[in-house]
Coordinates of N, CA and C in Angstrom, one line a residue:
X169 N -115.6 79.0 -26.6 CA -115.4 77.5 -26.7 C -114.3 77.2 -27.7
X170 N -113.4 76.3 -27.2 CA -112.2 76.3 -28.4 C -113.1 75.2 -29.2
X171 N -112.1 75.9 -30.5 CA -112.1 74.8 -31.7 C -112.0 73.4 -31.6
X172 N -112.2 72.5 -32.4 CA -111.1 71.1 -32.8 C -109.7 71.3 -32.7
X173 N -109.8 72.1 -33.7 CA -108.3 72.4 -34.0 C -107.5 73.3 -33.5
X174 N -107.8 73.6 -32.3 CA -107.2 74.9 -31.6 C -106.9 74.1 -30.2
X175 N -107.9 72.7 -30.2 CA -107.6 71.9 -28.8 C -106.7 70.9 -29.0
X176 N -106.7 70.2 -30.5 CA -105.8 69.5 -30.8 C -104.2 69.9 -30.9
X177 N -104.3 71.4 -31.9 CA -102.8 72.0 -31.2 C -102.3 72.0 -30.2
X178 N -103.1 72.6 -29.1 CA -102.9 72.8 -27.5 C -102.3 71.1 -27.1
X179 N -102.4 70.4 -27.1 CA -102.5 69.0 -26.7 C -101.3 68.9 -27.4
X180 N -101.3 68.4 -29.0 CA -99.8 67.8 -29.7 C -98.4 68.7 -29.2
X181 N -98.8 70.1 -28.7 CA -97.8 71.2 -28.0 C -97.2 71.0 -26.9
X182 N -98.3 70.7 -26.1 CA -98.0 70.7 -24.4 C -98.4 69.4 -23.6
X183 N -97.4 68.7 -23.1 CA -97.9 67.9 -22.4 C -97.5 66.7 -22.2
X184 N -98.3 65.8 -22.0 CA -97.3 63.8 -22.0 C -97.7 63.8 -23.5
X185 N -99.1 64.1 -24.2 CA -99.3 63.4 -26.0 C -98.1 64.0 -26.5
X186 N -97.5 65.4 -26.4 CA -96.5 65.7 -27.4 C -95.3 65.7 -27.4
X187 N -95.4 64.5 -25.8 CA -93.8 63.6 -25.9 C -94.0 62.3 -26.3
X188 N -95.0 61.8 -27.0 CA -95.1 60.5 -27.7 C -94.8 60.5 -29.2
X189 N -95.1 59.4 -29.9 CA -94.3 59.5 -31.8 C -95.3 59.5 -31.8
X190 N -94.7 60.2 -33.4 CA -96.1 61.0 -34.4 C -97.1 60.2 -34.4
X191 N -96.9 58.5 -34.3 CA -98.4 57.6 -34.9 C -99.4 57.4 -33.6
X192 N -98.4 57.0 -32.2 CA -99.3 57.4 -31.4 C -100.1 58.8 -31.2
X193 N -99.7 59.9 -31.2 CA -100.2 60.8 -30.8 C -101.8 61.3 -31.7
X194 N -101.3 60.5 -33.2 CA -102.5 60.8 -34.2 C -103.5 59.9 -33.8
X195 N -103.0 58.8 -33.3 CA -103.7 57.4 -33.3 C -104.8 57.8 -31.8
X196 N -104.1 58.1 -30.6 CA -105.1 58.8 -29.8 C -106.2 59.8 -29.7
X197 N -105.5 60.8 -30.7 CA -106.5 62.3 -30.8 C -107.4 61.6 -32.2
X198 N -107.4 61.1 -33.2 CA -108.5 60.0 -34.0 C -109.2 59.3 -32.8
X199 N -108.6 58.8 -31.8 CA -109.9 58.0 -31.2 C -110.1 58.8 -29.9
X200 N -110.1 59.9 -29.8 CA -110.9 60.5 -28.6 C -111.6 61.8 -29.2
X201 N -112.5 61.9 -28.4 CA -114.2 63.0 -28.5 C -113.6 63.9 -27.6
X202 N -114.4 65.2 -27.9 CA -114.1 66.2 -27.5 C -115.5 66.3 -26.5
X203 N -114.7 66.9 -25.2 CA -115.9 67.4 -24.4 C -115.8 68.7 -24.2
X204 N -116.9 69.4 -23.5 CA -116.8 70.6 -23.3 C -117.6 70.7 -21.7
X205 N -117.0 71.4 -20.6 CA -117.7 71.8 -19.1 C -117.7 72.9 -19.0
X206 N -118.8 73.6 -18.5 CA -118.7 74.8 -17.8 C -118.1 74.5 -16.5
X207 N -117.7 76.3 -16.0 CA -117.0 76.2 -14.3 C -118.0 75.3 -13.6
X208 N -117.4 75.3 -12.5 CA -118.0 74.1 -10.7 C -118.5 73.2 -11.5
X209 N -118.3 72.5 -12.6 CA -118.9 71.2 -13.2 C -118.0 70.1 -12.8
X210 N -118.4 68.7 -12.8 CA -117.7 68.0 -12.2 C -117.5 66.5 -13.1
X211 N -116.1 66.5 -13.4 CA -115.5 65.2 -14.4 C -115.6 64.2 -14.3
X212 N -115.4 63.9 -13.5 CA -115.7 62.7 -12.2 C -114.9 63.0 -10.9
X213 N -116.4 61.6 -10.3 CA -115.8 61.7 -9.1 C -115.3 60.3 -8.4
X214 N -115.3 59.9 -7.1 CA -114.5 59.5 -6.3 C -115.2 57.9 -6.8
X215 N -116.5 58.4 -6.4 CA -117.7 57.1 -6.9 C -118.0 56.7 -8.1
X216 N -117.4 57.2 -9.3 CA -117.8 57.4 -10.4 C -117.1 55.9 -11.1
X217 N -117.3 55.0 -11.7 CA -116.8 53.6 -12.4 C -115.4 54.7 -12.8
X218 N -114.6 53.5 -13.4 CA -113.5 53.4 -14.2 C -113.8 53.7 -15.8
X219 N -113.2 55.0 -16.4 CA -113.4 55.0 -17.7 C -112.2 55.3 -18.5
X220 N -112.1 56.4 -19.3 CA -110.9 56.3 -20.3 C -109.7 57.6 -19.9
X221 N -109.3 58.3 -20.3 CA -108.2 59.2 -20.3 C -108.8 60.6 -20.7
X222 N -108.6 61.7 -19.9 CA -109.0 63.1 -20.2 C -107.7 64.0 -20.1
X223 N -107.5 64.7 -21.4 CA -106.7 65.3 -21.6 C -107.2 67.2 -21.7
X224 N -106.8 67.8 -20.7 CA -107.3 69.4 -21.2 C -106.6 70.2 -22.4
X225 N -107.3 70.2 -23.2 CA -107.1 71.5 -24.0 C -107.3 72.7 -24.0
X226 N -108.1 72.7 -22.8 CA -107.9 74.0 -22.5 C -109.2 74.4 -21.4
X227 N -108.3 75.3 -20.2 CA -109.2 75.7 -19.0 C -108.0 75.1 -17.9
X228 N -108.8 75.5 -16.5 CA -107.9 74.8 -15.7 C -109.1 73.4 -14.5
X229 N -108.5 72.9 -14.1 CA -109.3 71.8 -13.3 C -108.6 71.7 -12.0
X230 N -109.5 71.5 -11.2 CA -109.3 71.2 -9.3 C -109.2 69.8 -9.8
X231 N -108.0 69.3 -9.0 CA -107.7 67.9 -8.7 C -108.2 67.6 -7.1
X232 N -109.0 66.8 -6.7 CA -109.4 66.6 -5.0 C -108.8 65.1 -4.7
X233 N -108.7 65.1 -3.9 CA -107.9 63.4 -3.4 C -109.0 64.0 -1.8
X234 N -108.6 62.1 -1.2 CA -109.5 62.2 0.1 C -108.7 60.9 0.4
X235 N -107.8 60.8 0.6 CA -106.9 59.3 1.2 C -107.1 58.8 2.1
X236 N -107.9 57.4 2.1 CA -108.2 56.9 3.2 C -109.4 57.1 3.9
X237 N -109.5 58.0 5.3 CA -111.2 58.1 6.3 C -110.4 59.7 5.9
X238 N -109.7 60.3 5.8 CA -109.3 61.8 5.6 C -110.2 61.8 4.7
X239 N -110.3 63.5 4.9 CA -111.5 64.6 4.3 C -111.0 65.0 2.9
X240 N -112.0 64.9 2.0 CA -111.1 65.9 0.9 C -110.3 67.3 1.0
X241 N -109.2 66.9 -0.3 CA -108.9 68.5 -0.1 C -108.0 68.8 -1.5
X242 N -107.6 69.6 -1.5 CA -107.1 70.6 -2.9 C -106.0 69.6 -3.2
X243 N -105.6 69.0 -3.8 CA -103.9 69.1 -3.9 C -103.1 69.3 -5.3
X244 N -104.0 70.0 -6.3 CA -103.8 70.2 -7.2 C -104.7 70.9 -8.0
X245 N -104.2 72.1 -8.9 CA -104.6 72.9 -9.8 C -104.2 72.5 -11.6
X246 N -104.6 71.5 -12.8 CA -103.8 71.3 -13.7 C -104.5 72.2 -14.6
X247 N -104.0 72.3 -15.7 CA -104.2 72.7 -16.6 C -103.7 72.2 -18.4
X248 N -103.7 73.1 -19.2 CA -103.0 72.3 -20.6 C -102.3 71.7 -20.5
X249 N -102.4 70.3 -21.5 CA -101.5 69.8 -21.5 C -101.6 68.2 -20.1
X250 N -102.6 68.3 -19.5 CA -102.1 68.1 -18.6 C -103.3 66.2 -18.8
X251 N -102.8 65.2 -18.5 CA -103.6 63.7 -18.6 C -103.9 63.3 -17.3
X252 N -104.8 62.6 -17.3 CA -105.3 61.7 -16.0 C -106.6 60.8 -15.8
X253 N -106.6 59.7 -15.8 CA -107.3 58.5 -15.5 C -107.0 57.4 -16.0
X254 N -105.8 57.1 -16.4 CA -105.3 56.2 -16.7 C -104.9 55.0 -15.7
X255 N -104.8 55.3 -14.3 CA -105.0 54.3 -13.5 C -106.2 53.7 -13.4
X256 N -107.2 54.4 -13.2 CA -108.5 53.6 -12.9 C -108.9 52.6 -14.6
X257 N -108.7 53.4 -15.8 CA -108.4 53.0 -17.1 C -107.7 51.2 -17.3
X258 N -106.8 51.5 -16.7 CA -106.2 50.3 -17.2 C -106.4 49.3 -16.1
X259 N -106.1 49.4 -14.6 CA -106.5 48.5 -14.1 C -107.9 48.3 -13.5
X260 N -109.0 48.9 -14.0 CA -110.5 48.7 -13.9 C -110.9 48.7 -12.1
X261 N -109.8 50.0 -11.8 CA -110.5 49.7 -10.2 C -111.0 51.5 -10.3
X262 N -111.2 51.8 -8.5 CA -111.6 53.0 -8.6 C -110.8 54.1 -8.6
X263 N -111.6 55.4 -9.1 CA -110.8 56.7 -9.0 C -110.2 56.4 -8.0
X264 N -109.0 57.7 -8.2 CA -108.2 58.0 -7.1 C -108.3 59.4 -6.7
X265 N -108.9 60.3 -7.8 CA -109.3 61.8 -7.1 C -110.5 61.7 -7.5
X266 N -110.8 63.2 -7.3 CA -112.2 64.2 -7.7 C -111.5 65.4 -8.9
X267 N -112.7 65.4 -10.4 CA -111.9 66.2 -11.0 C -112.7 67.6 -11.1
X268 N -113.1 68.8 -10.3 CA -113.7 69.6 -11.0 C -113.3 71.0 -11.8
X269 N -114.0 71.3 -12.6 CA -114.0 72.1 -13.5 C -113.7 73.6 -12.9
X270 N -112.4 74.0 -12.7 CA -112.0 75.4 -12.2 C -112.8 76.7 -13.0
X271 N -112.8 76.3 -14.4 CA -112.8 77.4 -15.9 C -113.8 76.5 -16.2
X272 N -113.9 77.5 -17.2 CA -114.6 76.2 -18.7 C -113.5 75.8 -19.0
X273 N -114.0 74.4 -19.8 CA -113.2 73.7 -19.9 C -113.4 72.5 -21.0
X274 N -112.2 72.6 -21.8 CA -112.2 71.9 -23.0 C -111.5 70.4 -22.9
X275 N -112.0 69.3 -22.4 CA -110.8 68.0 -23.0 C -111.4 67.1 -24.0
X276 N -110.0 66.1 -24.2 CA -110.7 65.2 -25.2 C -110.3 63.7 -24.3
X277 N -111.1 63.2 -24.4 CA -111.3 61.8 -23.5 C -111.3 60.9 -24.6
X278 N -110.7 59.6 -24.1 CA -110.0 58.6 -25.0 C -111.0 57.4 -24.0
X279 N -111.7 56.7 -24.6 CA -112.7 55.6 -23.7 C -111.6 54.3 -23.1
X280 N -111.6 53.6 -22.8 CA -111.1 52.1 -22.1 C -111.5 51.3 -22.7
X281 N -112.8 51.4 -23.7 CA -112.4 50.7 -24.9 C -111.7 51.4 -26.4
X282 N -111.5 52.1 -26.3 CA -110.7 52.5 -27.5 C -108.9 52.6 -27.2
X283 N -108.9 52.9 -26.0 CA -107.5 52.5 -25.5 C -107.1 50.8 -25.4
X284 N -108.1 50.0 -25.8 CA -107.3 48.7 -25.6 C -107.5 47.9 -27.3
X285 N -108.4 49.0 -27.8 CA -108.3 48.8 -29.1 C -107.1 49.3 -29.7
X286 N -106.7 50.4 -29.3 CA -105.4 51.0 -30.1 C -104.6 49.9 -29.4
X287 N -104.4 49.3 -28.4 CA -103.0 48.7 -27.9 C -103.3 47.5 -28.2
X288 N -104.1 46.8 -29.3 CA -104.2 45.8 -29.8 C -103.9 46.0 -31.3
X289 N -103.7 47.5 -31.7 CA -103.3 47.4 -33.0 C -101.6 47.5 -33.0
X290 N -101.3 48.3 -31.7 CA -99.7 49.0 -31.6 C -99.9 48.3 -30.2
X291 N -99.1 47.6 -29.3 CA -99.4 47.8 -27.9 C -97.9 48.4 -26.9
X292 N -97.4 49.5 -27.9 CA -96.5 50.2 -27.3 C -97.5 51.5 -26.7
X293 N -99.0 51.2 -27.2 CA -99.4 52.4 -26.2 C -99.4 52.0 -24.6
X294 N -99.2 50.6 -24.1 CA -99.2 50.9 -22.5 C -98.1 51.1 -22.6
X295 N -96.3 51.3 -23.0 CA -95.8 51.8 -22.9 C -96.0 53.4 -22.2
X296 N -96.2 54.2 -23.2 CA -96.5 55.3 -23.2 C -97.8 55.7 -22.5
X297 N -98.5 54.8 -21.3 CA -99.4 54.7 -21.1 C -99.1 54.8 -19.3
X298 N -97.9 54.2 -19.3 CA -97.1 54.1 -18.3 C -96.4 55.0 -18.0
X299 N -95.6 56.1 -19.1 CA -94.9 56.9 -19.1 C -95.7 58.2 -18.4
X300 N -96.7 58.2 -18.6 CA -98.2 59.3 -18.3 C -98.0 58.9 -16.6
X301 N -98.0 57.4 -16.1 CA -98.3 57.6 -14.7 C -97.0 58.0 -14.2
X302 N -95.8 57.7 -15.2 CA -94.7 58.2 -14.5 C -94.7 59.8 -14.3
X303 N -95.0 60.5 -15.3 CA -95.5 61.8 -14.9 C -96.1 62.3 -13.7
X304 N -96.9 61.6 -13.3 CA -98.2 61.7 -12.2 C -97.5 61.1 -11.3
X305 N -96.6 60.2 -11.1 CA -95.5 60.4 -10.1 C -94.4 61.4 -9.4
X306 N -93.8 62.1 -10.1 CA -93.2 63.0 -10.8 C -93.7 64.3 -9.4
X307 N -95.5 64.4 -10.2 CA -95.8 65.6 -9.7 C -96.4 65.0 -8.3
X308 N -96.9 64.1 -7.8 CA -96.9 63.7 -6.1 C -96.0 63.8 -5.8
X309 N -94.7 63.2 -6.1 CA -93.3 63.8 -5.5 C -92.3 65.2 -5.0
X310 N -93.3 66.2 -6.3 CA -92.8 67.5 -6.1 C -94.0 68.2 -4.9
X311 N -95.3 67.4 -4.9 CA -96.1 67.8 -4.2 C -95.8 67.8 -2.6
X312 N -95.5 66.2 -2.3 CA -94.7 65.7 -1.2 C -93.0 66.5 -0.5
X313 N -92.3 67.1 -1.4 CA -91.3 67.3 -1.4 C -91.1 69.5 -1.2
X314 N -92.6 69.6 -1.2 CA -92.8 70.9 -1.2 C -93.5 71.1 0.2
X315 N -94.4 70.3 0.6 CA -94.7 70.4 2.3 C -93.5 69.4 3.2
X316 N -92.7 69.1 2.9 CA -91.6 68.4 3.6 C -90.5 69.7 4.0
X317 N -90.6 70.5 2.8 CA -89.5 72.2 3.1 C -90.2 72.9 4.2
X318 N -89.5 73.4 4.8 CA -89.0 74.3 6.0 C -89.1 75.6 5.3
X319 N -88.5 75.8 4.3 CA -88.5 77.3 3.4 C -89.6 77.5 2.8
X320 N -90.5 78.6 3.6 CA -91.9 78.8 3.2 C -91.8 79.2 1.4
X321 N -91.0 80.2 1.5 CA -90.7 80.6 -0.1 C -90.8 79.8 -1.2
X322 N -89.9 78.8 -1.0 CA -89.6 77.6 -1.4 C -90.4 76.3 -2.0
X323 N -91.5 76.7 -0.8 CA -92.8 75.7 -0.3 C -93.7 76.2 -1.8
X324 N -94.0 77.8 -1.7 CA -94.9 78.4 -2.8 C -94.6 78.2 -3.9
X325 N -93.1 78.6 -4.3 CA -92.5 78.5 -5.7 C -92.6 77.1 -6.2
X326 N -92.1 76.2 -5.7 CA -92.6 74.7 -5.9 C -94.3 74.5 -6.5
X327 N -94.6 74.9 -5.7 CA -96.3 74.8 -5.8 C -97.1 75.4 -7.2
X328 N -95.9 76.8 -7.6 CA -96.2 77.5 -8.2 C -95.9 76.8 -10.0
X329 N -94.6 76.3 -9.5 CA -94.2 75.3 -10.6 C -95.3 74.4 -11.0
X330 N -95.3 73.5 -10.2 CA -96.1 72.4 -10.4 C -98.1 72.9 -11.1
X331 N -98.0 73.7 -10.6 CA -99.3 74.1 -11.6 C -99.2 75.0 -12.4
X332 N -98.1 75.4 -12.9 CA -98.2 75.4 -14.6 C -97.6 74.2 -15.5
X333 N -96.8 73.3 -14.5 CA -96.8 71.9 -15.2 C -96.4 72.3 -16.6
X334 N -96.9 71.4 -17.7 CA -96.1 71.7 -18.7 C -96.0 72.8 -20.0
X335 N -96.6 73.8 -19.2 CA -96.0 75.0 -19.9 C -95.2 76.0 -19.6
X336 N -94.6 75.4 -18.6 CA -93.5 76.0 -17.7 C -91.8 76.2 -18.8
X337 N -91.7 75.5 -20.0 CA -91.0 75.9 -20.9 C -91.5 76.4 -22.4
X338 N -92.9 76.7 -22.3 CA -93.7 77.2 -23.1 C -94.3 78.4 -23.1
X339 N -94.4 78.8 -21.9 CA -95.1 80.6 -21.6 C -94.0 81.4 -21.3
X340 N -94.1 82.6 -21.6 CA -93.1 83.6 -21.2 C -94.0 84.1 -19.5
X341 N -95.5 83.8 -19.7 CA -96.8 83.9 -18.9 C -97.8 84.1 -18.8
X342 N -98.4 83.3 -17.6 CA -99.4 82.8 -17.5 C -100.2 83.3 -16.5
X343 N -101.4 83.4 -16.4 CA -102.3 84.2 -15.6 C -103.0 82.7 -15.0
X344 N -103.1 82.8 -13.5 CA -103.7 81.3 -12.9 C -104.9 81.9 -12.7
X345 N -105.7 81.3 -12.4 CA -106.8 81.6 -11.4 C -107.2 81.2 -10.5
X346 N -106.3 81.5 -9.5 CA -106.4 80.8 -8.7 C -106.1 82.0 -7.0
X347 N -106.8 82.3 -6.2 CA -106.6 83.1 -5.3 C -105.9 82.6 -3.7
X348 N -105.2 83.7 -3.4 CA -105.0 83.3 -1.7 C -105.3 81.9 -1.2
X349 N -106.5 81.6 -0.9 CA -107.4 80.9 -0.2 C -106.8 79.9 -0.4
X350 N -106.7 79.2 -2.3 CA -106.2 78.5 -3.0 C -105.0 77.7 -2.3
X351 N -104.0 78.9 -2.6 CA -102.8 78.6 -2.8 C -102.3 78.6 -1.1
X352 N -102.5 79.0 -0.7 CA -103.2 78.3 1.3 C -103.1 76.9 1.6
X353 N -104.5 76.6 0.7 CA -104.6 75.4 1.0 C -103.6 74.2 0.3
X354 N -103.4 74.7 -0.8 CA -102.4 73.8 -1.8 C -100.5 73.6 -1.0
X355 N -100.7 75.1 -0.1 CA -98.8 74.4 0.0 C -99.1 74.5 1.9
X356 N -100.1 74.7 2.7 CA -100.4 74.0 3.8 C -100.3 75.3 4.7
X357 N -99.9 76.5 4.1 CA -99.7 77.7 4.8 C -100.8 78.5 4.9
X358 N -101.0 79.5 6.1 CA -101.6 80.9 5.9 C -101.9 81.3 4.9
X359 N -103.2 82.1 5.0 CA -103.3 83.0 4.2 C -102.3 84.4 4.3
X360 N -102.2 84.6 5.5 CA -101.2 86.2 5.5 C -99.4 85.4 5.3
X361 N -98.9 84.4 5.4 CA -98.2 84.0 5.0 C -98.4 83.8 3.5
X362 N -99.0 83.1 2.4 CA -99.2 83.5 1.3 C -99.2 84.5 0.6
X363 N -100.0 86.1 1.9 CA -100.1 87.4 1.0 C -98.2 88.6 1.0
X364 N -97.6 88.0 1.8 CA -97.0 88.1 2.6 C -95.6 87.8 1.1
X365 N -95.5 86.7 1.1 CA -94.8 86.1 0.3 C -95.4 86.5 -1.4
X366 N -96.4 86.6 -1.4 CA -96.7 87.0 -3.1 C -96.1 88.4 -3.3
X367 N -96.2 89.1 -1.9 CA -96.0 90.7 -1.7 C -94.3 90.5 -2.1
X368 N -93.6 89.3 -1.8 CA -92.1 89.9 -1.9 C -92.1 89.1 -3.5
X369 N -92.6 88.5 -4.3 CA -92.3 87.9 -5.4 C -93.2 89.0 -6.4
X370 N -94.1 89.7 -6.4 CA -94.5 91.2 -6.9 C -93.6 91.7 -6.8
X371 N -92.7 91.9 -5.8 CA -91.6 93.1 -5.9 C -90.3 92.9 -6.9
X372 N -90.2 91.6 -6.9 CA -89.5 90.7 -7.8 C -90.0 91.2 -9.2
X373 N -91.2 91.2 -9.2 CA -91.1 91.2 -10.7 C -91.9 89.7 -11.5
X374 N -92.1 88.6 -10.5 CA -92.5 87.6 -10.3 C -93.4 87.0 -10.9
X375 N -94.9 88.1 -9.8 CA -96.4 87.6 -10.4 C -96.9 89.4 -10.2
X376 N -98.0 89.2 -10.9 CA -98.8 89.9 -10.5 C -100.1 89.9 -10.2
X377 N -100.9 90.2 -9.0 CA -102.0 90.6 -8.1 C -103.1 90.6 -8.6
X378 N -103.6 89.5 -8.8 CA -105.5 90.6 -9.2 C -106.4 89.7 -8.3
X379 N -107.4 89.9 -8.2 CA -108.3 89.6 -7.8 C -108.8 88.5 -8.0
X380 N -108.4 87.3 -7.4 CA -108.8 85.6 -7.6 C -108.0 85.6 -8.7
X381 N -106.8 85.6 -8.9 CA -106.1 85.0 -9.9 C -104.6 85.8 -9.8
X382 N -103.6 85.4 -10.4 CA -102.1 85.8 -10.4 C -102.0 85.6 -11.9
X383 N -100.5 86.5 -12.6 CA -100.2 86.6 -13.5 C -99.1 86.3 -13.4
X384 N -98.3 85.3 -13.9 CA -96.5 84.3 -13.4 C -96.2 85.0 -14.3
X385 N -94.5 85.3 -14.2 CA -93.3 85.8 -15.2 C -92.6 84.6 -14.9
X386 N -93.2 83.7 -16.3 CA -92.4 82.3 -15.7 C -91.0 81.9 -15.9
X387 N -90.2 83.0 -16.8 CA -89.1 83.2 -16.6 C -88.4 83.4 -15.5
X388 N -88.8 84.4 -14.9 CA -88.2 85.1 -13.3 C -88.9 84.4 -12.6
X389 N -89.8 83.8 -12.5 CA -90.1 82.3 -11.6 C -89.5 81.6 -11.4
X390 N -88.6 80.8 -12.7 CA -87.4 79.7 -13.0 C -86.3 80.1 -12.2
X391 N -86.1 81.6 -12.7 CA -85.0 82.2 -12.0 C -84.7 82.0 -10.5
X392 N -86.1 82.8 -9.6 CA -86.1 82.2 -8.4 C -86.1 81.4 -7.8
X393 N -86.8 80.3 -8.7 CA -86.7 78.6 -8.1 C -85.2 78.5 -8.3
X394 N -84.3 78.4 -8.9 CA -83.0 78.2 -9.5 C -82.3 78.6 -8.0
X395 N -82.2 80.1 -7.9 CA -81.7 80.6 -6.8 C -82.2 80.2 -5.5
X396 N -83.4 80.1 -5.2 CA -84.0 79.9 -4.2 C -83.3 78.1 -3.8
X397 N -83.3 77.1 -4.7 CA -82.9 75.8 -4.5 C -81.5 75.2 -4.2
X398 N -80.5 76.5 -4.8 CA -79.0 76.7 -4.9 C -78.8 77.1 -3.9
X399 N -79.3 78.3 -3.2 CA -79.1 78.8 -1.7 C -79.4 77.6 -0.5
X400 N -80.5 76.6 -0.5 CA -80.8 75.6 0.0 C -79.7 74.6 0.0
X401 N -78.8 74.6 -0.8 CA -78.1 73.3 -1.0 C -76.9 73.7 -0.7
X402 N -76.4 75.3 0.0 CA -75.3 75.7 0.2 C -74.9 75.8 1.7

């Protein structure tokens, strides 16, 4: 189980809090509680009221969306670093996903009344409040913009980016947990297409193989997205 202070580092390091100023960032981690979930636990759901902001410090989390009469489904793996509820938060309507617990899992949750308390003392936190959905824009875009590619390669590395999110300039690497099946369903392809393609990015030097989970060389990841996006545009 992480520390206080081992979740607070993780958080002020990586993420939307450790692109805000020093007062906000204190002023949030003071008013948020730390939770703690074991794996297949569930953060909320679809049905669940409007509440405050959950930030991981550590573990990874299934993001589920179900848009519309459509069926649920994967479209996201986040991890450190990573914020979300701030829509339902500020404008008091309903979720927009399902959040469950991949790992154990450490966040610290900031209530909807302590968020309108702080922005009644500073109210540059909806600023910065806003800046978080712009993030969460950001990553629907790369999500959208990765099943829109023709380039299966292309399709995965994207995918692969996007869920390490923001420690993608902070790991040398990272071990996901996340298997075949997963990562199938996340960029819309085969599984033998998936094993197929991890097989040539192993040879790379890329990721490495185990058993429900991959190990990124998120340097020669960068690398390949770099190349792989330059070739695309040539």
């Amino acid at each position: 189980m992480t520390t206080p202070q081992k979740a607070h580092e993780a958080l002020l390091r990586i993420g939307w809090l450790s692109s805000l100023s020093e007062s906000s960032r204190r002023s949030l981690l003071d008013a948020s509680e730390l939770r703690h979930a074991p794996a297949n636990s569930t953060l909320y759901g679809l049905e669940d009221p409007p509440g405050g902001i959950y930030g991981i410090a550590d573990g990874f989390v299934d993001v589920l969306a179900a848009p519309g009469p459509f069926p649920m489904r994967l479209v996201h793996v986040a991890s450190v670093g990573w914020w979300v509820g701030e829509a339902a938060a500020v404008s008091r309507s309903g979720r927009r996903v399902e959040l469950k617990t991949r790992t154990n899992v450490t966040t610290a949750y900031v209530s909807a009344r302590n968020m309108e308390r702080l922005a009644g003392q500073d109210p540059v936190i909806w600023r910065d409040i806003a800046a978080l959905t712009v993030r969460h824009l950001d990553i629907a875009m790369l999500y959208a913009a990765s099943f829109a590619s023709s380039d299966l390669k292309l399709r995965l590395l994207m995918t692969l980016m996007r869920i390490i999110g923001p420690s993608i300039d902070l790991s040398s690497s990272l071990t996901l947990p996340i298997g075949q099946s997963d990562l199938a369903e996340l960029t819309g392809l085969s599984r033998n297409t998936i094993s197929r393609l991890l097989s040539k990015f192993s040879q790379q030097g890329c990721v490495e193989r185990h058993y429900g989970s991959i190990t990124v060389d998120v340097n020669r990841l960068k690398a390949l997205v770099h190349s792989s996006s330059t070739k695309n545009l040539t």
